[in-house]
Coordinates of C-alpha atoms in Angstrom, one line a residue:
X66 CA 53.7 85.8 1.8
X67 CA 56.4 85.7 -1.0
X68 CA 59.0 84.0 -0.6
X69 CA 62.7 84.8 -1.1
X70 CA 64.2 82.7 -3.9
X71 CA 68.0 81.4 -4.4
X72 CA 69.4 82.2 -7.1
X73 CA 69.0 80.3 -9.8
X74 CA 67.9 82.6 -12.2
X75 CA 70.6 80.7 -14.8
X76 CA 68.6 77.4 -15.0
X77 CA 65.9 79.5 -17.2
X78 CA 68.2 79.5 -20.0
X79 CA 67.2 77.4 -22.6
X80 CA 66.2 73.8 -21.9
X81 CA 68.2 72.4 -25.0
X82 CA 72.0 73.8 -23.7
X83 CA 71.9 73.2 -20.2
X84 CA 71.2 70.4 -18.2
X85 CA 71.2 69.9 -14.1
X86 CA 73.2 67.8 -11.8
X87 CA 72.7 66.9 -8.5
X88 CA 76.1 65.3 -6.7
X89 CA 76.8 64.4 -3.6
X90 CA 79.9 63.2 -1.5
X91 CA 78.8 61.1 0.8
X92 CA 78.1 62.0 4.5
X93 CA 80.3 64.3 6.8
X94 CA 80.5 63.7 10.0
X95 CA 81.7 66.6 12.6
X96 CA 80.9 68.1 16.3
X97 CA 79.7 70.8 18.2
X98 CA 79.5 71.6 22.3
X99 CA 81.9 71.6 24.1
X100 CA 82.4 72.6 28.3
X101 CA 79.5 74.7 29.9
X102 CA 79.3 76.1 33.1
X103 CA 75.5 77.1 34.5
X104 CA 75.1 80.7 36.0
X105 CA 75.0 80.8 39.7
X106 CA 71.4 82.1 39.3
X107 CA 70.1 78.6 38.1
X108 CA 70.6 75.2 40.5
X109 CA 73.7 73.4 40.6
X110 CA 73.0 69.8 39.1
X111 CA 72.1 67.0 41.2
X112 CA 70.8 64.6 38.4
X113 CA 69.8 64.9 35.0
X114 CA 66.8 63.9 33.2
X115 CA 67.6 64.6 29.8
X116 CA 69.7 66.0 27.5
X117 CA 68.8 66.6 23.7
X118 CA 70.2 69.0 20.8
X119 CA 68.2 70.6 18.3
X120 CA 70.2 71.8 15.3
X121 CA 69.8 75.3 13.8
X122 CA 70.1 75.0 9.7
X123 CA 72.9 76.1 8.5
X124 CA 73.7 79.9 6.9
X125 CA 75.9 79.3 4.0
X126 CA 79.1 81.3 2.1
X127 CA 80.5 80.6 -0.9
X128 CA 84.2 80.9 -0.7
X129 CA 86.4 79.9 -3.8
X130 CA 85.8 76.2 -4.7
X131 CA 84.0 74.9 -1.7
X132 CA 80.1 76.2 0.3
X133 CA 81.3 77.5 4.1
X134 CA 78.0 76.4 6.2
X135 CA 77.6 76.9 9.8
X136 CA 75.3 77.1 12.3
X137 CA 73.7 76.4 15.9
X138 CA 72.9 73.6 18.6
X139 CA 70.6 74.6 21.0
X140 CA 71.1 72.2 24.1
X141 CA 68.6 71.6 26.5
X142 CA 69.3 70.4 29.7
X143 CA 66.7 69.4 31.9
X144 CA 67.6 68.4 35.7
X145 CA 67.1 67.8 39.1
X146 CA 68.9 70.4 41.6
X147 CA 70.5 70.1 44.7
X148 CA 67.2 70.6 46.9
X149 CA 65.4 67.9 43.9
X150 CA 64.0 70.9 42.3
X151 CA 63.3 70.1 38.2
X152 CA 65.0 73.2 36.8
X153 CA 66.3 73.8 32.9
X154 CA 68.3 75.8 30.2
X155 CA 69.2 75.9 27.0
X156 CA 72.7 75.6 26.2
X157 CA 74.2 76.6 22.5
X158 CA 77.3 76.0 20.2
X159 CA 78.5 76.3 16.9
X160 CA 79.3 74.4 14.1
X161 CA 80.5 74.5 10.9
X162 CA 81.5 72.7 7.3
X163 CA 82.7 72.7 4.1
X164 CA 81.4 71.2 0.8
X165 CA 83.7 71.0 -1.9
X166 CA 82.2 72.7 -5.2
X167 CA 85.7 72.8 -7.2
X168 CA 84.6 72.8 -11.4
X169 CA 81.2 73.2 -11.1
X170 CA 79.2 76.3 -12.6
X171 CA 77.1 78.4 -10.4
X172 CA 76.7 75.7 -7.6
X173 CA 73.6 75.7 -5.2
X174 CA 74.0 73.6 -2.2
X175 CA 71.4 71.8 0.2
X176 CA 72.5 70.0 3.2
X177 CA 70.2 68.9 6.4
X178 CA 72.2 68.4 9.6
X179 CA 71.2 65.9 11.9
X180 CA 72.6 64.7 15.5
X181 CA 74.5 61.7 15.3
X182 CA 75.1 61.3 18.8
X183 CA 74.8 63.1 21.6
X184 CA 77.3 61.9 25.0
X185 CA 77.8 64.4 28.0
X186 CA 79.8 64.1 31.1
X187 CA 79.5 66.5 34.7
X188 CA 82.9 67.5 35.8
X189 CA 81.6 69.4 38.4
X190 CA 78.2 70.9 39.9
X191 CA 77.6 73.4 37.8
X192 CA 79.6 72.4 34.9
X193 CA 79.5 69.8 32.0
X194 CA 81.0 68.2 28.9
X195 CA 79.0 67.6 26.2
X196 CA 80.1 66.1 22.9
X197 CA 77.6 66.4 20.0
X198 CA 78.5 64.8 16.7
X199 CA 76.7 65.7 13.6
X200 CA 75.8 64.5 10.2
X201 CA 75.3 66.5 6.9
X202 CA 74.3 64.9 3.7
X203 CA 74.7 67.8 1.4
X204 CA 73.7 67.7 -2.1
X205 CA 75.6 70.2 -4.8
X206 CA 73.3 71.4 -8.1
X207 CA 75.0 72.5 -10.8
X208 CA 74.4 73.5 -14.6
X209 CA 76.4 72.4 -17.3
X210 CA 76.5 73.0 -21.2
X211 CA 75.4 70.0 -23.3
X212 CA 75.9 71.3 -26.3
X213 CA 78.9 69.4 -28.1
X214 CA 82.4 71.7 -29.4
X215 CA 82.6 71.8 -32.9
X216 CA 85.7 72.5 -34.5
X217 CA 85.9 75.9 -35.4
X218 CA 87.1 75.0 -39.1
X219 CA 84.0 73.8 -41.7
X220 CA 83.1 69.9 -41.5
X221 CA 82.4 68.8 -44.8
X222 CA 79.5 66.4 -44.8
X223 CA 78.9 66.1 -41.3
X224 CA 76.0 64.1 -39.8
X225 CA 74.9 64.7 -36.2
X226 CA 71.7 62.5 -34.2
X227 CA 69.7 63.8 -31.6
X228 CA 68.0 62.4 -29.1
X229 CA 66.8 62.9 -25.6
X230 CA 68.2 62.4 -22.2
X231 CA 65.6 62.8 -18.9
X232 CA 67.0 65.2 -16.2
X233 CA 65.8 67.2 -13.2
X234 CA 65.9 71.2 -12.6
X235 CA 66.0 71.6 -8.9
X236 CA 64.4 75.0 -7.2
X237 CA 65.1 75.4 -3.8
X238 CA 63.0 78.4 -2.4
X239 CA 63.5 79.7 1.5
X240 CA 60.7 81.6 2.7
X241 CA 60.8 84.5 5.1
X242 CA 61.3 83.4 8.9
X243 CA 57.3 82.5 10.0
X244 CA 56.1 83.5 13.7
X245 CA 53.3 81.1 15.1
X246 CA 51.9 81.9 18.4
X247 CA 49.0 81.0 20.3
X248 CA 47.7 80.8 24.2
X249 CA 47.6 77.2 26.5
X250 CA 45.1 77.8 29.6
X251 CA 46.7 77.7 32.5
X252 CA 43.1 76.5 34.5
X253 CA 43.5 79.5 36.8
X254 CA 46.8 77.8 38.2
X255 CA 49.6 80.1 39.2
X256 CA 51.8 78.3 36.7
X257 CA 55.6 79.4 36.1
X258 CA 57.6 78.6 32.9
X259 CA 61.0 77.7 33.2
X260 CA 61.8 76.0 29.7
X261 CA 60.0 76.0 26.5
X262 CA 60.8 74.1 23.4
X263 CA 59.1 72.8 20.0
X264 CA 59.2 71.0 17.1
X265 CA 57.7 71.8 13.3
X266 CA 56.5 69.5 10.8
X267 CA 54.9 69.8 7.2
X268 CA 51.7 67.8 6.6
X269 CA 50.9 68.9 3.4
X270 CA 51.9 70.4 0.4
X271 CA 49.6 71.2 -2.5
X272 CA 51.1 72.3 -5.5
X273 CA 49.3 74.5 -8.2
X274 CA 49.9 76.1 -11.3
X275 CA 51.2 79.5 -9.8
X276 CA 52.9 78.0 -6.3
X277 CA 52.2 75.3 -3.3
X278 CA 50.2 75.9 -0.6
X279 CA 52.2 74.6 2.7
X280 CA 50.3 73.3 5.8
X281 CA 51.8 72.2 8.9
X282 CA 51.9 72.2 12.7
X283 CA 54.4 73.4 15.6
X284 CA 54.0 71.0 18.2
X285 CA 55.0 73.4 21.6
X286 CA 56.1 72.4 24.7
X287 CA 56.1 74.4 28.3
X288 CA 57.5 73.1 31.2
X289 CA 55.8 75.0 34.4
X290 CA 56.6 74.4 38.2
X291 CA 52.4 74.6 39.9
X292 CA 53.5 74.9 43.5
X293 CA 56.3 72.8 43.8
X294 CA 55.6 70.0 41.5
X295 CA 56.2 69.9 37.4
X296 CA 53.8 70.1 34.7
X297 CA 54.8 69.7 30.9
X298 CA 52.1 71.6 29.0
X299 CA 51.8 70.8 25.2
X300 CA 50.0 72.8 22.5
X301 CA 49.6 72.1 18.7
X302 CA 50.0 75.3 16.5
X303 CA 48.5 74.9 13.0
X304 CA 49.9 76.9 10.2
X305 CA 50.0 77.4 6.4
X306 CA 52.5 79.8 4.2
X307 CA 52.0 79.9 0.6
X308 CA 55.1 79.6 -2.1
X309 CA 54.6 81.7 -5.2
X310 CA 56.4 80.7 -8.5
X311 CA 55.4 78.9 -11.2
X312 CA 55.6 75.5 -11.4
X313 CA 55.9 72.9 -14.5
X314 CA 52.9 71.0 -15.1
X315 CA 53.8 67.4 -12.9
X316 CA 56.7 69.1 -11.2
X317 CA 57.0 67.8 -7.4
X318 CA 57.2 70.0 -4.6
X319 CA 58.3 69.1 -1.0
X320 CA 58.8 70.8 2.0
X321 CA 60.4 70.9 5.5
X322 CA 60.4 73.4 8.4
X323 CA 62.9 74.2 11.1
X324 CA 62.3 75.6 14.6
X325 CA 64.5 79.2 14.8
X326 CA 64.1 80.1 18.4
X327 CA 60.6 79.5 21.0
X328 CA 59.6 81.6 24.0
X329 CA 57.1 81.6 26.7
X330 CA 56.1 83.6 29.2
X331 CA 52.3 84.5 31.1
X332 CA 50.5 86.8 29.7
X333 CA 49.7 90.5 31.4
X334 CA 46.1 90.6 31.8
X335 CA 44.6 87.0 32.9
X336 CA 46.5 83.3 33.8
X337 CA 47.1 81.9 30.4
X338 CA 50.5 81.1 29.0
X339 CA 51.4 82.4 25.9
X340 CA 53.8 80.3 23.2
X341 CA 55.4 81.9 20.6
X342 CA 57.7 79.9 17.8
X343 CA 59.7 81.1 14.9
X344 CA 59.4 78.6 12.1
X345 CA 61.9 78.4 9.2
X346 CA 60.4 76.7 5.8
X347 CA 62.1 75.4 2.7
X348 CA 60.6 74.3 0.3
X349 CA 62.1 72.0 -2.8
X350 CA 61.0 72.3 -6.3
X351 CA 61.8 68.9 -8.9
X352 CA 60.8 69.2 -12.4
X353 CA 61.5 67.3 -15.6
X354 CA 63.1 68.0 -18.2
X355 CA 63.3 66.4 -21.4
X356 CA 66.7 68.0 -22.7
X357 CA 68.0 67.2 -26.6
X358 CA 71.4 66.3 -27.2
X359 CA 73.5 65.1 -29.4
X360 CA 74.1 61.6 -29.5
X361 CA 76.4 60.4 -31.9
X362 CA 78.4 62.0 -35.1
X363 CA 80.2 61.1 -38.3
X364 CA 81.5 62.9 -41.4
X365 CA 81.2 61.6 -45.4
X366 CA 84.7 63.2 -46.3
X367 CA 86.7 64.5 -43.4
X368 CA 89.1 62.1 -41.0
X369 CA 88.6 63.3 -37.3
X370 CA 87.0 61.9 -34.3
X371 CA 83.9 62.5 -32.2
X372 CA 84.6 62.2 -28.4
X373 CA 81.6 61.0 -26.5
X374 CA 80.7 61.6 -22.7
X375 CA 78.7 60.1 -20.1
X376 CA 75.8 62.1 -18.4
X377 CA 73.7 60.8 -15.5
X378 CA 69.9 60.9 -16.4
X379 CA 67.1 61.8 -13.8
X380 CA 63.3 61.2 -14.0
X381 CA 61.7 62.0 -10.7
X382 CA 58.4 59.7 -10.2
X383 CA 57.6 60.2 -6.5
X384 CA 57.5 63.5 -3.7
X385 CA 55.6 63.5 -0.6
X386 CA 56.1 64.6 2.9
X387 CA 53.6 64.2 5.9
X388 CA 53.5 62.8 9.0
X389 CA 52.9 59.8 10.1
X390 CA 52.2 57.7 13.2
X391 CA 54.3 54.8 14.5
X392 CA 54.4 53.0 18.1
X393 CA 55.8 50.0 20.1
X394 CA 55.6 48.7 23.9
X395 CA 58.5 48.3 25.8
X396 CA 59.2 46.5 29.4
X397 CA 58.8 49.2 32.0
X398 CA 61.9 48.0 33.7
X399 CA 63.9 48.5 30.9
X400 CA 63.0 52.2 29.9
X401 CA 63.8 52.8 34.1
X402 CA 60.4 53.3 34.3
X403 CA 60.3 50.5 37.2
X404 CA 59.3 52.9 39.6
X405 CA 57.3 55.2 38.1
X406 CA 53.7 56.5 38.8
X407 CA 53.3 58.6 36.0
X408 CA 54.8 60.0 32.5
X409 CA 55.4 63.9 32.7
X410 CA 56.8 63.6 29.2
X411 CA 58.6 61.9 26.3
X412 CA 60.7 63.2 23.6
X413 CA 63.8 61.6 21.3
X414 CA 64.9 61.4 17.9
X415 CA 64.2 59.3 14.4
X416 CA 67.0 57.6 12.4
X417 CA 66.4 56.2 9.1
X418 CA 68.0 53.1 8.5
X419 CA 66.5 52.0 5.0
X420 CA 64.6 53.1 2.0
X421 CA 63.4 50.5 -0.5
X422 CA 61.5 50.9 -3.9
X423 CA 60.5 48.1 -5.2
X424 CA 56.9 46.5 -6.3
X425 CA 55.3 49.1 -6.6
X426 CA 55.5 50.8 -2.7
X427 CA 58.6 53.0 -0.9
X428 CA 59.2 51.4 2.2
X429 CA 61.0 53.4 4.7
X430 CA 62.3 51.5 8.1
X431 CA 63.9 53.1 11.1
X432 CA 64.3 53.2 14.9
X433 CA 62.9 56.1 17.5
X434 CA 64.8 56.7 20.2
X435 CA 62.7 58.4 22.9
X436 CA 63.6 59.6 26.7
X437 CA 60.8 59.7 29.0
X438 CA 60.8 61.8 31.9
X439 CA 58.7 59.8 35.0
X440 CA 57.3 60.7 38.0
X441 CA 57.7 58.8 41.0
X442 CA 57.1 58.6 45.0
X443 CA 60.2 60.1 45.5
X444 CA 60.7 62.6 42.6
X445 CA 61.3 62.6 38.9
X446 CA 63.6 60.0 37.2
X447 CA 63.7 59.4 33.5
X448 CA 64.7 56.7 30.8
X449 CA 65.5 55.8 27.7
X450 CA 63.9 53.1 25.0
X451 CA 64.3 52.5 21.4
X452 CA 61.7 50.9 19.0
X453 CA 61.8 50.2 15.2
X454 CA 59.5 51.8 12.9
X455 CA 58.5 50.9 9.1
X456 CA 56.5 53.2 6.9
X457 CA 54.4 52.0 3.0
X458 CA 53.9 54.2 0.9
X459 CA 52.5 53.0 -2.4
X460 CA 54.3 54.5 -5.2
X461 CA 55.6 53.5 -9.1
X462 CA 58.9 52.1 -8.9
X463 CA 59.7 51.3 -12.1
X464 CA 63.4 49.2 -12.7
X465 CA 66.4 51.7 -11.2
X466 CA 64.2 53.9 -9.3
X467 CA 66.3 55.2 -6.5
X468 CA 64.2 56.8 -3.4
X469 CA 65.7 58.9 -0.5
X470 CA 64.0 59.6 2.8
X471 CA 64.5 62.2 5.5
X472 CA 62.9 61.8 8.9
X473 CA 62.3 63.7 12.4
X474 CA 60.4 63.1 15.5
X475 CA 57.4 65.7 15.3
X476 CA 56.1 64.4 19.0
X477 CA 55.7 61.9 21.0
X478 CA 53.7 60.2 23.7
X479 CA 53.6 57.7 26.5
X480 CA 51.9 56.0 29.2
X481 CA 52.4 53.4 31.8
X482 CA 50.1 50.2 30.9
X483 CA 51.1 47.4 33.3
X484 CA 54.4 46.3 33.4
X485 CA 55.2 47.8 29.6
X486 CA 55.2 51.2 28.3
X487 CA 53.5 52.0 25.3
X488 CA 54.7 54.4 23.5
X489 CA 53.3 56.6 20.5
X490 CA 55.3 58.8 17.7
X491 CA 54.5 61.3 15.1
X492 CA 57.3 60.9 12.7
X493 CA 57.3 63.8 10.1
X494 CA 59.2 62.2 6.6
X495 CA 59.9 63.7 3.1
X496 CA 60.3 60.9 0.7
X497 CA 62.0 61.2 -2.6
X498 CA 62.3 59.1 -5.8
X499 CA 63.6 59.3 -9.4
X500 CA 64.4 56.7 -12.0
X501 CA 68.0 57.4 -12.7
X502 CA 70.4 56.1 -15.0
X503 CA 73.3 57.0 -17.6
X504 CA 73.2 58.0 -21.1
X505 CA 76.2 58.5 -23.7
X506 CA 76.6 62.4 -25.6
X507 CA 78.8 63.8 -27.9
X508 CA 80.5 66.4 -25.8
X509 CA 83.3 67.0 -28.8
X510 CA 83.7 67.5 -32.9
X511 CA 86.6 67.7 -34.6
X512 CA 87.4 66.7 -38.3
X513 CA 89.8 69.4 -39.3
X514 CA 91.8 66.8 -41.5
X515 CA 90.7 67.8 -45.2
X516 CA 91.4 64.4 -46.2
X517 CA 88.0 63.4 -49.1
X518 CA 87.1 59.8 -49.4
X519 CA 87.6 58.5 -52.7
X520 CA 83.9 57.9 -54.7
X521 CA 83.3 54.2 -55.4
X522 CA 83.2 54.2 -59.5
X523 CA 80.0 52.1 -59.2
X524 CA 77.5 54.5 -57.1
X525 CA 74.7 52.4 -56.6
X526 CA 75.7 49.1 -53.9
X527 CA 73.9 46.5 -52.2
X528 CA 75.3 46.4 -48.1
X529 CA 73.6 44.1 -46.1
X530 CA 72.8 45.0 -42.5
X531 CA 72.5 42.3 -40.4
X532 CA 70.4 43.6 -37.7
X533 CA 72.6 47.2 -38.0
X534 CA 70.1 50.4 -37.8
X535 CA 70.5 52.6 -40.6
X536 CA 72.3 55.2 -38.5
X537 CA 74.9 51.8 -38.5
X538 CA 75.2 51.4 -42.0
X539 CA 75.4 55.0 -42.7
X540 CA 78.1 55.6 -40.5
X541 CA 80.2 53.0 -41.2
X542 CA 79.9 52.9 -45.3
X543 CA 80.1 56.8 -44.2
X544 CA 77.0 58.4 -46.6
X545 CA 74.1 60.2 -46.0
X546 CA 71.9 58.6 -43.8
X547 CA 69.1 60.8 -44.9
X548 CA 69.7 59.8 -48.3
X549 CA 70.2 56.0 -47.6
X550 CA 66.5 56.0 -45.8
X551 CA 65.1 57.8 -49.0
X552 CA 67.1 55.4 -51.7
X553 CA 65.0 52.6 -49.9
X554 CA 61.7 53.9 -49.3
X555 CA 62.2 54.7 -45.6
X556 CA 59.8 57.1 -44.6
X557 CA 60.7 56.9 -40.3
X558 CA 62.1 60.4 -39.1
X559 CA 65.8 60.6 -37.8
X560 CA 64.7 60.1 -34.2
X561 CA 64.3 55.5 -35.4
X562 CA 67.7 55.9 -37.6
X563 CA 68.9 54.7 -34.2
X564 CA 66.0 52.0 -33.3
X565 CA 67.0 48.3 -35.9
X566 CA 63.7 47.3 -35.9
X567 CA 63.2 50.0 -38.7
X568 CA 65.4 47.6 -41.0
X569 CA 63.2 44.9 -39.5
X570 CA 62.5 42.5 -42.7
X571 CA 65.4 43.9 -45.1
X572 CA 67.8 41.9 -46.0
X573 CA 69.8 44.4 -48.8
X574 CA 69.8 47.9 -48.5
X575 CA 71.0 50.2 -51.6
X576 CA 73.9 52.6 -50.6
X577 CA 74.6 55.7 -53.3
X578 CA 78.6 56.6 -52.8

């Protein structure tokens, strides 16, 4: 399956002229929902058992100087009616954001929404409130020239080093919308579905020369009425997709998927149920880059000045995403789970709370927050319970290594076990980290003063340099530093005229005016 790329078709110019920047402004917070009243086809509510949001990625439009992105919340509702029937439905809103983009070239933009929080309120019994707040953390990639202005008027004498600054070209490549479906036996039972829902979760990604294979699961969820009591039927869904492009040698590739919409129904011929999910992928492509730049700039003859800039620098050391279990116990009492005989299911959300790189491992520490939906003598009740989570991964984490992490509940379990309940996660996370840091260019030239330096009427000088480089003494006795290394025997290339250990020993050098 080939994927659909963005457009970034500009970041293939040449590696030497452009260098990529990644910005980002902070978190923005915003809401969705709003006041929904159920059809008169569906129960009116007598109690509900839980209420969770799962937020469609965003479509995005570039307008002028800022990225338009909106998008979905599917809200599912799951609740006791008037005659203690469990019924559900899917409720959906909008949203929608802006990310400012003002003076940068050709901007891509990545932002993942999450829910914030999530409050609701019945008005009525067939209507309710619901506030959900959201959180973006977009990210803005843009390319930029590096390559410093020179005056357009001939610079007489001019000497320009070049170095090296690290820096990242991001890819990000959206594939075409995958459909994963599969059967759960019903056991001959005359089962009827009246919600389905499902989360997605990378567990792989293996990168090759041509493209990463992806491999995941969709982790499916029907919830049936057998006579008059519910069942929630789960079913894992394997898949893999396969990203062509060609990749750097050590670039780092990550990936995430999105549930688009689920269905269920029973199938025509036979009892089985049949689940199908669409499945949204995007994948992430880092690579290094090496780029040369100028890094500093003087002239022998001409007045003028050389105007330097400061450009962050970006190595990336570490990719992975996967998933990965976490658990905890809680008192039964105090997930409302005091009277409860049985666990018909259990679902929530992950918040990240910290990343950390340092000696040598990436630790990642958060909190799930999981609802459980109970059985009991009398009916179903449900409740809520929070435990923290901490996942090690070993990883180099050299001095200034930064590392971001997203998370996301890919399922969860529980079970009664005396007066606790145990819980169990599978927390899907994509974990970044890149050694960052700042480095100083010459962004601008210009000696256009024709003003010579008088010659010294004894060429040949001793200068002493003090622990100077030779680019040092070059520059500020302003002669050739090419010449001053060959004068004194120096046979390092420009790229130590910066390094002073290559005076190391020297007391006197010979300058020729």
């Amino acid at each position: 399956m080939r994927p659909e790329t963005s457009e970034k078709k500009e970041f293939a110019l040449p590696a030497e002229q452009i260098l990529q920047t990644a910005s980002g402004g902070g978190n923005i917070l915003f809401e969705s929902g709003g006041e929904f009243v159920l059809p008169d086809y569906l129960p009116k509510v007598q109690k509900v058992l839980r209420l969770e949001a799962n937020v469609l990625p965003p479509a995005k439009y570039m307008s002028g100087s800022e990225a338009q992105m909106s998008g979905s919340v599917l809200h599912s509702l799951i609740y006791l009616g008037e005659d203690g029937e469990t019924s559900a439905t899917v409720l959906p809103s909008k949203y929608e954001f802006s990310i400012p983009t003002a003076g940068l070239a050709s901007p891509e933009v990545e932002a993942s929404v999450m829910v914030d929080s999530l409050t609701y309120r019945l008005s009525a019994p067939r209507k309710i409130n619901i506030r959900t707040r959201l959180c973006a953390k977009p990210q803005v990639f843009a390319a930029e020239d590096i390559a410093p202005k020179q005056s357009p008027e001939k610079i007489a004498g001019l000497h320009t080093l070049g170095g090296e600054v690290d820096g990242v070209f991001t890819r990000l490549v959206k594939l075409p919308d995958t459909e994963v479906a599969d059967t759960i036996d019903a056991g001959g039972a005359e089962l009827r579905p009246i919600w389905c829902g499902a989360t997605a979760a990378v567990t792989d990604v293996r990168p090759t020369q041509d493209g990463a294979t992806l491999r995941g699961d969709v982790y499916a969820k029907v919830l049936v009425i057998d006579g008059e009591t519910p069942k929630m039927l789960q079913k894992k869904i394997p898949f893999e997709e396969r990203v062509d492009c060609e990749l750097q040698k050590g670039a780092s590739v990550t990936a995430r998927a999105d549930v688009i919409s689920t269905e269920a129904g029973r199938e025509q011929d036979g009892g089985n149920l049949y689940v199908e999910t669409v499945v949204g992928l995007t994948c992430r492509i880092d690579e290094a880059r090496r780029i040369p730049a100028t890094l500093d700039a003087f002239s022998e003859t001409a007045d003028g000045e050389v105007s330097l800039r400061t450009v962050q620098t970006e190595k990336p050391v570490f990719a992975r995403c996967g998933v990965y279990g976490a658990g905890g116990s809680v008192p039964r009492a105090g997930a409302g789970a005091a009277e409860a005989t049985g666990v018909l299911d259990t679902s929530g959300a992950v918040s990240v709370d910290d990343v950390r790189a340092e000696d040598g491992k990436i630790t990642v520490s958060g909190r799930c927050t999981l609802n459980s939906i109970y059985t009991t003598a009398d009916g179903e009740s449900a409740g809520d319970c929070t435990f923290p989570f901490k996942i090690t991964l070993d990883a180099e984490t050299p001095d200034g290594t930064t590392a971001t992490a997203f998370a996301r509940l890919a399922a969860a379990r529980a079970r009664l076990d005396g007066d606790s309940l145990v819980c169990d996660a599978d927390i899907f996370l994509c974990v970044r980290a890149s050694l960052r840091g700042e480095r100083e260019i010459v962004s601008a030239i210009d000696f256009t003063a024709a003003k010579p330096h008088e010659k010294s009427a004894y060429p040949l000088s001793v200068v002493y340099p003090r622990g100077d480089s030779l680019w040092a003494v070059a520059k500020a006795n302003r002669v050739s530093p090419a010449r001053l290394a060959e004068i004194n025997h120096l046979t390092a290339d420009a790229a130590a005229w910066r390094n002073a250990d290559l005076l190391a020993g020297k007391n006197a050098l010979m300058i020729e005016f």
